[in-house]
PDB file of C-alpha atoms (C1' of nucleotides) in Angstrom:
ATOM      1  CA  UNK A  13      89.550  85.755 110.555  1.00  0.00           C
ATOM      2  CA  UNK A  14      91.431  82.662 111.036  1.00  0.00           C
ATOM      3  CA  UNK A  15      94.392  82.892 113.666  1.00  0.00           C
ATOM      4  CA  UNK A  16      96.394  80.656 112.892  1.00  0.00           C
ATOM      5  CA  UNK A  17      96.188  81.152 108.999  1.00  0.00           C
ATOM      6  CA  UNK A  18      96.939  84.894 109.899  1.00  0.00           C
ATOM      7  CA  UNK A  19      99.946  83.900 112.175  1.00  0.00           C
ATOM      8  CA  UNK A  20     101.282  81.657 109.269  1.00  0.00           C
ATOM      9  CA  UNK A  21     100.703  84.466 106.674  1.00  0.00           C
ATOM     10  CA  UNK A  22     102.908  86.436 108.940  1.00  0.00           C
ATOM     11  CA  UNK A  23     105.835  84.536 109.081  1.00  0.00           C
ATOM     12  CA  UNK A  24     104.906  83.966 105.228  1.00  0.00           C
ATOM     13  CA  UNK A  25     105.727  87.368 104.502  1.00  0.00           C
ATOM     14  CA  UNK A  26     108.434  87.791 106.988  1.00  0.00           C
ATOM     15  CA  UNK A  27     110.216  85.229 104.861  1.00  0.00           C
ATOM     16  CA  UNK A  28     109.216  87.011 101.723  1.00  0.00           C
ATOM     17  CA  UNK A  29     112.132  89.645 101.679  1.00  0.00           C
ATOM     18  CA  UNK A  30     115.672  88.861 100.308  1.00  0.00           C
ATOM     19  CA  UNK A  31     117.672  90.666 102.833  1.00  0.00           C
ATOM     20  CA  UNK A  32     115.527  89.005 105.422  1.00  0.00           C
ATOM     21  CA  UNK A  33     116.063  85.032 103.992  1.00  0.00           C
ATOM     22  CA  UNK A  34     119.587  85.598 103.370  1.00  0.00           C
ATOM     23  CA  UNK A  35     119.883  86.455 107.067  1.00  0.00           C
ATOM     24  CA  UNK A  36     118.008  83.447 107.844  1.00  0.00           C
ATOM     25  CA  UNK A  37     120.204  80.863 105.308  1.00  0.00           C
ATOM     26  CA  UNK A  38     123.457  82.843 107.305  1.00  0.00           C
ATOM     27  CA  UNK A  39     122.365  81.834 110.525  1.00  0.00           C
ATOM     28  CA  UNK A  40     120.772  78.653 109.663  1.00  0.00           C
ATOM     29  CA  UNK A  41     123.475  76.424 110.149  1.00  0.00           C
ATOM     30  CA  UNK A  42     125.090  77.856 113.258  1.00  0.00           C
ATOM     31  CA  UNK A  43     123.995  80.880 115.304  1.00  0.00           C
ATOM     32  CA  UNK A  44     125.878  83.872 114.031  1.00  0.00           C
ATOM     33  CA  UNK A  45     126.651  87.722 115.387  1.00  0.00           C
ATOM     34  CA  UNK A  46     125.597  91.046 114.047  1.00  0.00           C
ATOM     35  CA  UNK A  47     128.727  91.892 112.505  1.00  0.00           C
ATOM     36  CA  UNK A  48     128.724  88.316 111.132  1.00  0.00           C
ATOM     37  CA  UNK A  49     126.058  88.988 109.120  1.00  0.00           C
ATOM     38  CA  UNK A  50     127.089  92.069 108.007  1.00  0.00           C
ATOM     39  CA  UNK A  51     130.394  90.780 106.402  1.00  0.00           C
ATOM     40  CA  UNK A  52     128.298  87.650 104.751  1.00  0.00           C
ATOM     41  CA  UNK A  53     125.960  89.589 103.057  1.00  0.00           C
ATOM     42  CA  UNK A  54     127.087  92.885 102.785  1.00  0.00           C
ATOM     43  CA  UNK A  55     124.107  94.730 103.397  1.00  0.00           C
ATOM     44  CA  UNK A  56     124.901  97.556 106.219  1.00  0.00           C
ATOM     45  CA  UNK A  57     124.593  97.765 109.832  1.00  0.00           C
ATOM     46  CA  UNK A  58     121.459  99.608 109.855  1.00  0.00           C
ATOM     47  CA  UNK A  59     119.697  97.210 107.482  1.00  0.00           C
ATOM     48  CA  UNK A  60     121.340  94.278 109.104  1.00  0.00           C
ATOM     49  CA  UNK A  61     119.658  95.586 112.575  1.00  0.00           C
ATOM     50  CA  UNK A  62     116.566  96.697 111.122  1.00  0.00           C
ATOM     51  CA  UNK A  63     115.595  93.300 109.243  1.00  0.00           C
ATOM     52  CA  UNK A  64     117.163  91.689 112.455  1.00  0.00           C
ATOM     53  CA  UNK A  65     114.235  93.291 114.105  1.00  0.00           C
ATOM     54  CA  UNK A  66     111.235  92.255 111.909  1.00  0.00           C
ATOM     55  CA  UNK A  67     112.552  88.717 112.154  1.00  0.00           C
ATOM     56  CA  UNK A  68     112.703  88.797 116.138  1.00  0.00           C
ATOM     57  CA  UNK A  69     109.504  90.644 116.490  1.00  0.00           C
ATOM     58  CA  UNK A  70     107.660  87.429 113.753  1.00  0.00           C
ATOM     59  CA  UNK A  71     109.987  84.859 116.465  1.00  0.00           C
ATOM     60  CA  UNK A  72     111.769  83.218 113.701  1.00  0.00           C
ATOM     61  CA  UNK A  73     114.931  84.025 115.062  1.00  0.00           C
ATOM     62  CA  UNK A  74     116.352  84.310 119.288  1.00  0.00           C
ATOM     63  CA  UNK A  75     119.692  86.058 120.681  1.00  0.00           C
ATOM     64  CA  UNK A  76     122.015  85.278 122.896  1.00  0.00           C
ATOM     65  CA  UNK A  77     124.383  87.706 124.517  1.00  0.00           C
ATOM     66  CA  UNK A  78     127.943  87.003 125.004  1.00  0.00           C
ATOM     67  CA  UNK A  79     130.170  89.835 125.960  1.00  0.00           C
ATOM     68  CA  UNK A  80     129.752  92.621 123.393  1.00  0.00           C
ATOM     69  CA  UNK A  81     128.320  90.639 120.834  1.00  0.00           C
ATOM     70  CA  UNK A  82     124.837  88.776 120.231  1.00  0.00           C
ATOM     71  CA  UNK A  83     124.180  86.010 118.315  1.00  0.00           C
ATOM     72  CA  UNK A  84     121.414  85.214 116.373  1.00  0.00           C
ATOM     73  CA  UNK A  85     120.147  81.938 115.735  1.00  0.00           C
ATOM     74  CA  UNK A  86     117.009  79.827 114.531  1.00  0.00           C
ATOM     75  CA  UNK A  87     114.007  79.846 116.975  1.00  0.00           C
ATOM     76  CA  UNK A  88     113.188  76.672 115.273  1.00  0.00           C
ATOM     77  CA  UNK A  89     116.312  75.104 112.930  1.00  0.00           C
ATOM     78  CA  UNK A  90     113.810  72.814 111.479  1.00  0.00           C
ATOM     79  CA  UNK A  91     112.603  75.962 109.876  1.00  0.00           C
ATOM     80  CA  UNK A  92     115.770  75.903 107.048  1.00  0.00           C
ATOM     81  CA  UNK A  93     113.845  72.787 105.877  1.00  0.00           C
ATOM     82  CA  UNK A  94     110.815  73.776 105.351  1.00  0.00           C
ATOM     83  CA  UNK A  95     112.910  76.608 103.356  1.00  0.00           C
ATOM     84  CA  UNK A  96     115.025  73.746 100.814  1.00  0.00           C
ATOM     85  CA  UNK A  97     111.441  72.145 100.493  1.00  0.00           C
ATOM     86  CA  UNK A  98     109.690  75.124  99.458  1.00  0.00           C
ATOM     87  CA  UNK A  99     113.328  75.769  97.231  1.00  0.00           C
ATOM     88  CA  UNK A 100     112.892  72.256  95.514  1.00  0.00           C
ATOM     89  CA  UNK A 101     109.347  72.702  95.127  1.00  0.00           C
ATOM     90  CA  UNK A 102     109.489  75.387  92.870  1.00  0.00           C
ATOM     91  CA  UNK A 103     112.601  74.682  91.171  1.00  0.00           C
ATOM     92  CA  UNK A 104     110.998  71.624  89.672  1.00  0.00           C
ATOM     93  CA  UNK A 105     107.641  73.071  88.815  1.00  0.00           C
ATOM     94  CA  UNK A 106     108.809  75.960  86.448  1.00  0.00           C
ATOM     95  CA  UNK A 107     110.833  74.666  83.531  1.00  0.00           C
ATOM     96  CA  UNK A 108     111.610  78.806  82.113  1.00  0.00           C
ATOM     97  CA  UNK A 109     114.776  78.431  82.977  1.00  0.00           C
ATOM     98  CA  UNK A 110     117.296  76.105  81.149  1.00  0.00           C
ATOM     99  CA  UNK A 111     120.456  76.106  83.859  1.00  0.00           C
ATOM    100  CA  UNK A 112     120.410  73.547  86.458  1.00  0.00           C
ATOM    101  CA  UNK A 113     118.817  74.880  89.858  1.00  0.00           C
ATOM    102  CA  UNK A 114     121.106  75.744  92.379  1.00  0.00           C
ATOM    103  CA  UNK A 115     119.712  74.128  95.902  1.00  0.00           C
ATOM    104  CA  UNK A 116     119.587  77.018  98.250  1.00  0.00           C
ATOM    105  CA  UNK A 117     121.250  75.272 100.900  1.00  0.00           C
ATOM    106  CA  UNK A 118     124.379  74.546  98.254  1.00  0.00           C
ATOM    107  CA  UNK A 119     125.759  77.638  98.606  1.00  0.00           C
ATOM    108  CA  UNK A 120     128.423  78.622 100.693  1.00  0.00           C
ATOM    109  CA  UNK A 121     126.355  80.078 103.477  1.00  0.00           C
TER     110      UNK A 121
ATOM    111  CA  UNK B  19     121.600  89.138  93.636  1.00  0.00           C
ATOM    112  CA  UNK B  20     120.840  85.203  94.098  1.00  0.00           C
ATOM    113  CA  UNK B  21     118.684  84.353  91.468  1.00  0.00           C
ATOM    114  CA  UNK B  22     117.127  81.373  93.473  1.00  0.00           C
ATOM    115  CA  UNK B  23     116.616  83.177  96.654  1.00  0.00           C
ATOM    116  CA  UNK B  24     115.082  85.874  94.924  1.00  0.00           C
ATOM    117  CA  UNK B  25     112.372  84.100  93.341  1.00  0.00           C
ATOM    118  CA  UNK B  26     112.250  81.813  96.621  1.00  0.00           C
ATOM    119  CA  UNK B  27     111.893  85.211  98.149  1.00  0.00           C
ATOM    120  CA  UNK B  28     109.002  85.938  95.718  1.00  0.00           C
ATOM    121  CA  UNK B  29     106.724  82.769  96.539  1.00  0.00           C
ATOM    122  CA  UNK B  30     107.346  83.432 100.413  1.00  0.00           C
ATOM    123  CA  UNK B  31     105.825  87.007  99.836  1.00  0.00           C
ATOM    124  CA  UNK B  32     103.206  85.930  97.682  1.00  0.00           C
ATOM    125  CA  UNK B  33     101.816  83.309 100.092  1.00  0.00           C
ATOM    126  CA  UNK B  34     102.337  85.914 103.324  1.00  0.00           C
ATOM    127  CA  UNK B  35      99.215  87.118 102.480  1.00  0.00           C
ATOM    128  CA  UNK B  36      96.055  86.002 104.592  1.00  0.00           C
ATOM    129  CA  UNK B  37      93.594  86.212 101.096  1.00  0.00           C
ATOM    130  CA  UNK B  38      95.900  84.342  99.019  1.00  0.00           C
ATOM    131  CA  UNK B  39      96.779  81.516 101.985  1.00  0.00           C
ATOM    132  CA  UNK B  40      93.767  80.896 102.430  1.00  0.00           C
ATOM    133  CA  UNK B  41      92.753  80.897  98.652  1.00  0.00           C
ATOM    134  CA  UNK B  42      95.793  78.521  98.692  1.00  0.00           C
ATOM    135  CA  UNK B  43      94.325  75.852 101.030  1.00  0.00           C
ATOM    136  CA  UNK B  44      90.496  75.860  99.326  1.00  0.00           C
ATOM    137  CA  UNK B  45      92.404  75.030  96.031  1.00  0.00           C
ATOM    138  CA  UNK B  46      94.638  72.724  97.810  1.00  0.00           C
ATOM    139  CA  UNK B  47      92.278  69.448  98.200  1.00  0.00           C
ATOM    140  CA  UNK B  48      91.143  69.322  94.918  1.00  0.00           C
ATOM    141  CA  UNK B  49      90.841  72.164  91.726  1.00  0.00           C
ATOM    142  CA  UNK B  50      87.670  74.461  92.192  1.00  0.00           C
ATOM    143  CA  UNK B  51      86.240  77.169  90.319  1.00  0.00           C
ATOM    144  CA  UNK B  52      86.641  80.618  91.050  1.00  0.00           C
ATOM    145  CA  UNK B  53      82.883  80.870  92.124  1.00  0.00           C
ATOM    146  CA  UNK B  54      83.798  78.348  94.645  1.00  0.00           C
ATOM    147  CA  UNK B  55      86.829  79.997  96.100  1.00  0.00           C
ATOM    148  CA  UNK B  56      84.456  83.167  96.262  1.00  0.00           C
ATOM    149  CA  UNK B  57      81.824  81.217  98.179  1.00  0.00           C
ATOM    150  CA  UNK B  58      84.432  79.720 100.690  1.00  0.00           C
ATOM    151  CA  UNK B  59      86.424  82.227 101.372  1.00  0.00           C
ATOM    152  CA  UNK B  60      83.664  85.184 101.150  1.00  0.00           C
ATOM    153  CA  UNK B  61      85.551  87.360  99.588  1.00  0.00           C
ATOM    154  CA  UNK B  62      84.682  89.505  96.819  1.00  0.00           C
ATOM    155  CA  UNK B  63      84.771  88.104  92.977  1.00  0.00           C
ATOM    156  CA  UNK B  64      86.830  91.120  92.230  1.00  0.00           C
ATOM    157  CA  UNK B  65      89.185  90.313  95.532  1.00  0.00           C
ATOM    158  CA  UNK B  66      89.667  86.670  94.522  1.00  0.00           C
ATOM    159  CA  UNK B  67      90.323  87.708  90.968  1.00  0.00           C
ATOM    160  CA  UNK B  68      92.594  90.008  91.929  1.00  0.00           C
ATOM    161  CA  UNK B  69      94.643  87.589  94.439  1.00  0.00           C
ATOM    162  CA  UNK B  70      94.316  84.563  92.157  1.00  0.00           C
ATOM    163  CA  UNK B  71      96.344  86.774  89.348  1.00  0.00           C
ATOM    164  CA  UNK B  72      99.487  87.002  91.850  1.00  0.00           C
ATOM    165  CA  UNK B  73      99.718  83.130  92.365  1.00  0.00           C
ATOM    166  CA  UNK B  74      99.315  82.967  88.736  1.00  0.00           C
ATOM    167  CA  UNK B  75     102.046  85.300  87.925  1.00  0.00           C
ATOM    168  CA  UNK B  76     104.259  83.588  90.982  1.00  0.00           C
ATOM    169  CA  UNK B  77     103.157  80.361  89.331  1.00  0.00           C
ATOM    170  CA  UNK B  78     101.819  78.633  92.413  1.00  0.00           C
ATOM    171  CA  UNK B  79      98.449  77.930  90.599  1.00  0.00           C
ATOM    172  CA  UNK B  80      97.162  76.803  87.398  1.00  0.00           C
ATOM    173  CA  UNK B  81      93.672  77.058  85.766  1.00  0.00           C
ATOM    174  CA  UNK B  82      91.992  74.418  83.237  1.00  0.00           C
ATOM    175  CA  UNK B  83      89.160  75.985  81.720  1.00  0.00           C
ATOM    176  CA  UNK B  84      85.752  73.533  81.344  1.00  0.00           C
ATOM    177  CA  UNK B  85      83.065  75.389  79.579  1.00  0.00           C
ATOM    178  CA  UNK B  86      82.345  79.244  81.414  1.00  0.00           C
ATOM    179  CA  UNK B  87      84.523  77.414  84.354  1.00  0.00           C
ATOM    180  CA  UNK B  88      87.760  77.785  85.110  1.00  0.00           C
ATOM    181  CA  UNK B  89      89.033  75.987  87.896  1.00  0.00           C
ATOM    182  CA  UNK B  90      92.426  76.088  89.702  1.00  0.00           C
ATOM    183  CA  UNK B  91      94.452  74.002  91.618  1.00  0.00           C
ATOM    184  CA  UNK B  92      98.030  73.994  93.147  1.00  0.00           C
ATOM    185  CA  UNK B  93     100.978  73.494  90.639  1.00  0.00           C
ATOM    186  CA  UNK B  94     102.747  71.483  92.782  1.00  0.00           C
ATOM    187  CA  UNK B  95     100.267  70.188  95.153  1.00  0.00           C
ATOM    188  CA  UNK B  96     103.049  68.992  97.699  1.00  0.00           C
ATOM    189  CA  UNK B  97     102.973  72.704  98.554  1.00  0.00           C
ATOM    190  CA  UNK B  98     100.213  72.522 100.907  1.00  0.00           C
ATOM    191  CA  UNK B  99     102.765  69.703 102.959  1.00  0.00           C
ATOM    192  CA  UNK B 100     105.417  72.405 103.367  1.00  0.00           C
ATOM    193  CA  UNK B 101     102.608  75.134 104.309  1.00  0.00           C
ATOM    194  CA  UNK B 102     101.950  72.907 106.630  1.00  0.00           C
ATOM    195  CA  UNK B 103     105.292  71.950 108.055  1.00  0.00           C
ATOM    196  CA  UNK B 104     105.254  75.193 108.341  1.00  0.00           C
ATOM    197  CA  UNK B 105     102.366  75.716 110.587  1.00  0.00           C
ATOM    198  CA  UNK B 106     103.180  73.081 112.712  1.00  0.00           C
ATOM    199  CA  UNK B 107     107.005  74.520 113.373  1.00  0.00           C
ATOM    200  CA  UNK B 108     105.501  77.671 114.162  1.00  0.00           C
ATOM    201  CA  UNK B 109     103.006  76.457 116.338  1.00  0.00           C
ATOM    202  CA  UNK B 110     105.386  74.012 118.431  1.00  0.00           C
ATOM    203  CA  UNK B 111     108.029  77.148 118.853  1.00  0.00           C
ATOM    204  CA  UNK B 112     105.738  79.592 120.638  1.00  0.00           C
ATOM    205  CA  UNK B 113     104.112  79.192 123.653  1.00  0.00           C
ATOM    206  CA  UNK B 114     102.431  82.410 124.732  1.00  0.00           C
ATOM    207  CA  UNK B 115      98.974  80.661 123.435  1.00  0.00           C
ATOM    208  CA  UNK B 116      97.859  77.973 126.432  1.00  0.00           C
ATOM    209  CA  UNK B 117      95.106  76.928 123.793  1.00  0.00           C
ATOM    210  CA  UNK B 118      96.050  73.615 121.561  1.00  0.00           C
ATOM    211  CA  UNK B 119      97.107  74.713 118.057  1.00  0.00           C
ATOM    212  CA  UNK B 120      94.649  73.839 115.180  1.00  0.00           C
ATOM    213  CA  UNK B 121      96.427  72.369 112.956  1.00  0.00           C
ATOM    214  CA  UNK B 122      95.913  74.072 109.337  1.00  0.00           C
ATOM    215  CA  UNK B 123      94.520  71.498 107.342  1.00  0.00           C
ATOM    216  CA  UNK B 124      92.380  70.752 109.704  1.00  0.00           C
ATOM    217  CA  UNK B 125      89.578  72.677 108.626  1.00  0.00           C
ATOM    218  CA  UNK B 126      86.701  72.244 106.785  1.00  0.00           C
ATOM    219  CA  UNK B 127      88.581  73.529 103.295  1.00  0.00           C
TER     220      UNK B 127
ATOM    221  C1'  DA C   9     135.218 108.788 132.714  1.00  0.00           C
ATOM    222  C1'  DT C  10     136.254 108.375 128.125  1.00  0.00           C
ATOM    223  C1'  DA C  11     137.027 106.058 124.063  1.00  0.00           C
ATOM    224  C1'  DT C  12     135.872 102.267 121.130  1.00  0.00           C
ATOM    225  C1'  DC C  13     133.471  98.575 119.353  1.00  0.00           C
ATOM    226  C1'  DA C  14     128.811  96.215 118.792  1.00  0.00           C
ATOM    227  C1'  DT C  15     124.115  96.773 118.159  1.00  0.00           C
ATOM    228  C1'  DA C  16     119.500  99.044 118.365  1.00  0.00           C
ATOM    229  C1'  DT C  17     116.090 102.694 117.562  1.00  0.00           C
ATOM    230  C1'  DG C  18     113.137 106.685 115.767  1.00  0.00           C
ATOM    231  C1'  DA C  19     112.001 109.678 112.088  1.00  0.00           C
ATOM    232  C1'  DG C  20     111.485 110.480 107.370  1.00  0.00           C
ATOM    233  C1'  DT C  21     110.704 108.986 102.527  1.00  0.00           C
ATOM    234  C1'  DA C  22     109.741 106.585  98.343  1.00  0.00           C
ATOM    235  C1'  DA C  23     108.017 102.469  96.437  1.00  0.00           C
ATOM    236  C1'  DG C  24     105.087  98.610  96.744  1.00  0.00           C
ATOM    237  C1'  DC C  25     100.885  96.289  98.070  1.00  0.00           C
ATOM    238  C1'  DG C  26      95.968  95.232  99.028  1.00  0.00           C
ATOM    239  C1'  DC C  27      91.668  96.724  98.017  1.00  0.00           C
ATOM    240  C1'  DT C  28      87.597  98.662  95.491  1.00  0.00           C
ATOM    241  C1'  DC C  29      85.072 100.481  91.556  1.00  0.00           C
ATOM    242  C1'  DA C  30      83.810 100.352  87.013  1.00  0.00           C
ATOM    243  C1'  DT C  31      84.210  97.973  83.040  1.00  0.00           C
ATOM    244  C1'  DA C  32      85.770  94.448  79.794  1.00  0.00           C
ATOM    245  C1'  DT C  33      86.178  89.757  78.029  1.00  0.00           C
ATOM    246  C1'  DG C  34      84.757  85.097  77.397  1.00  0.00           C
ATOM    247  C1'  DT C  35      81.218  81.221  77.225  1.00  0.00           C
ATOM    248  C1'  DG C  36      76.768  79.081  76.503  1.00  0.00           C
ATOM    249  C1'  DC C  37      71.851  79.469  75.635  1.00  0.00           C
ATOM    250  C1'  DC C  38      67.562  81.524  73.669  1.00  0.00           C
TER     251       DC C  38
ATOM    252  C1'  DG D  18      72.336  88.833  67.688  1.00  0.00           C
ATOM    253  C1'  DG D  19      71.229  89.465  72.575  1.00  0.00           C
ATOM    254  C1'  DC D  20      71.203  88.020  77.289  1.00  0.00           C
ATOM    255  C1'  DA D  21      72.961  85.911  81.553  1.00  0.00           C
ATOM    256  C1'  DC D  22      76.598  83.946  83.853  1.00  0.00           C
ATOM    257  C1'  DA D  23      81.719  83.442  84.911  1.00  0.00           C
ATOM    258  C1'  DT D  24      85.958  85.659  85.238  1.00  0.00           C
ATOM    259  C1'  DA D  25      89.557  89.187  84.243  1.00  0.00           C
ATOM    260  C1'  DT D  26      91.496  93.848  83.961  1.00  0.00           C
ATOM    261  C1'  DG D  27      92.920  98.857  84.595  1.00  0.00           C
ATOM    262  C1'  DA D  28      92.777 102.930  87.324  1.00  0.00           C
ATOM    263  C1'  DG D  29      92.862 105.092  91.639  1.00  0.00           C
ATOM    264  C1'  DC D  30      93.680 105.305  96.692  1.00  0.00           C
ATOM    265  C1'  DG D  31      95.291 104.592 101.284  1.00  0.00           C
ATOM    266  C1'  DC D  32      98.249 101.842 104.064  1.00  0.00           C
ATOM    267  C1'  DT D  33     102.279  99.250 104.725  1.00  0.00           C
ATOM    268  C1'  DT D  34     107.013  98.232 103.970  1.00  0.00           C
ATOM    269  C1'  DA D  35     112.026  98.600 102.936  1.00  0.00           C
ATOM    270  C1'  DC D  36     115.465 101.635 103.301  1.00  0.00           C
ATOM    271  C1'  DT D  37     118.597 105.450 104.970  1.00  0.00           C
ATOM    272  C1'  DC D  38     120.229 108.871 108.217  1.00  0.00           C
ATOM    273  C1'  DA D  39     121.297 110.375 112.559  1.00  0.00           C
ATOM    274  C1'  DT D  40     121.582 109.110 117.024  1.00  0.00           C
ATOM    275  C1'  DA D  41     121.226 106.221 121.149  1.00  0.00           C
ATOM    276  C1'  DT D  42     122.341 102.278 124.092  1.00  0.00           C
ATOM    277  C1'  DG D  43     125.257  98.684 125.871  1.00  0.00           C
ATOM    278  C1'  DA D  44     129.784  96.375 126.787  1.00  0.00           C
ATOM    279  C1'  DT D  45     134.829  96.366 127.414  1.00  0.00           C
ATOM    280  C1'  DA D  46     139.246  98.222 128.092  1.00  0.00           C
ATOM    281  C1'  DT D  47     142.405 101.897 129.288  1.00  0.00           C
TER     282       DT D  47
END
DNA sequence: ATATCATATGAGTAAGCGCTCATATGTGCC
DNA sequence: GGCACATATGAGCGCTTACTCATATGATAT
């Protein structure tokens, strides 16, 4: 068993939730609290704060307190790269689907 | 539901795996025959079968068939860059190992 | 100290996932 | 055709994962 190809796996499958990459494309750009992410995606508190959880425990993601509320931000920012690579990557190497691809990074977010 | 993300989603959770990474990087230098995933890896012909149908179905891999042979290699083969992008972020943004990372593709695959 | 806002946690559950076993399909050779 | 090799497939099973609910913790203000 390698380590480091387990390690990288991890984070792999960390990634591979959608509640858990939206969180990380909401708090890619600029660290962002709880409730923060709550409004932007809509999921709820609980979900918000468990998902929070997996991401801290994998270290894709630190806090900072300030008062009341903690923010959440990239361990490594560099990381939302990797993310718009991977996005372009597969975007251009499946031609099922007619609609231009929308760059994950273009949205809002 | 974010179309994109989704599927982005989709190929994160289909390389978090530690089988199908590492399936992944054997396939990544060149295409190679299922026999010779099974003999690098050491899994069993059923396991690689079974893994190598995911990245087919998450189109990360194609097969060419020559003769009883079917080999497979990356559909976009700048995929094993970002993996290992990847690796190295990871590896910079943690230091509770004291030993020097190994970089991914820096094994004998 | 109590109330309120912000966030985390533990237990429970249903669905998904990784794996194995047995078997099937496909290819080339005799 | 029949055999050997190469690869795929479907069923079944246990473990993990995503989610929700109820509740707990922490911070601030009154």
């Amino acid at each position: 068993m390698d380590r480091g190809i387990e390690k990288l796996a991890r984070v792999f499958k960390v990634l591979g939730d959608y509640n858990r990459l939206g969180i990380v494309m909401v708090i890619s750009k600029a660290s962002r609290t709880v409730t923060d992410i709550i409004n932007t995606t809509g999921m709820s508190q609980t979900l918000v704060s468990f998902h929070l959880r997996a991401l801290r425990k994998a270290k894709i993601v630190t806090t900072r307190r300030e008062g009341p509320f903690i923010y959440y931000s990239l361990v490594n920012p560099s990381l939302m790269d990797i993310i718009d690579e991977l996005s372009h990557a597969i975007s251009n190497s499946d031609p099922d689907k007619e609609n231009v691809p929308e760059t994950v990074s273009s949205r809002g977010w």
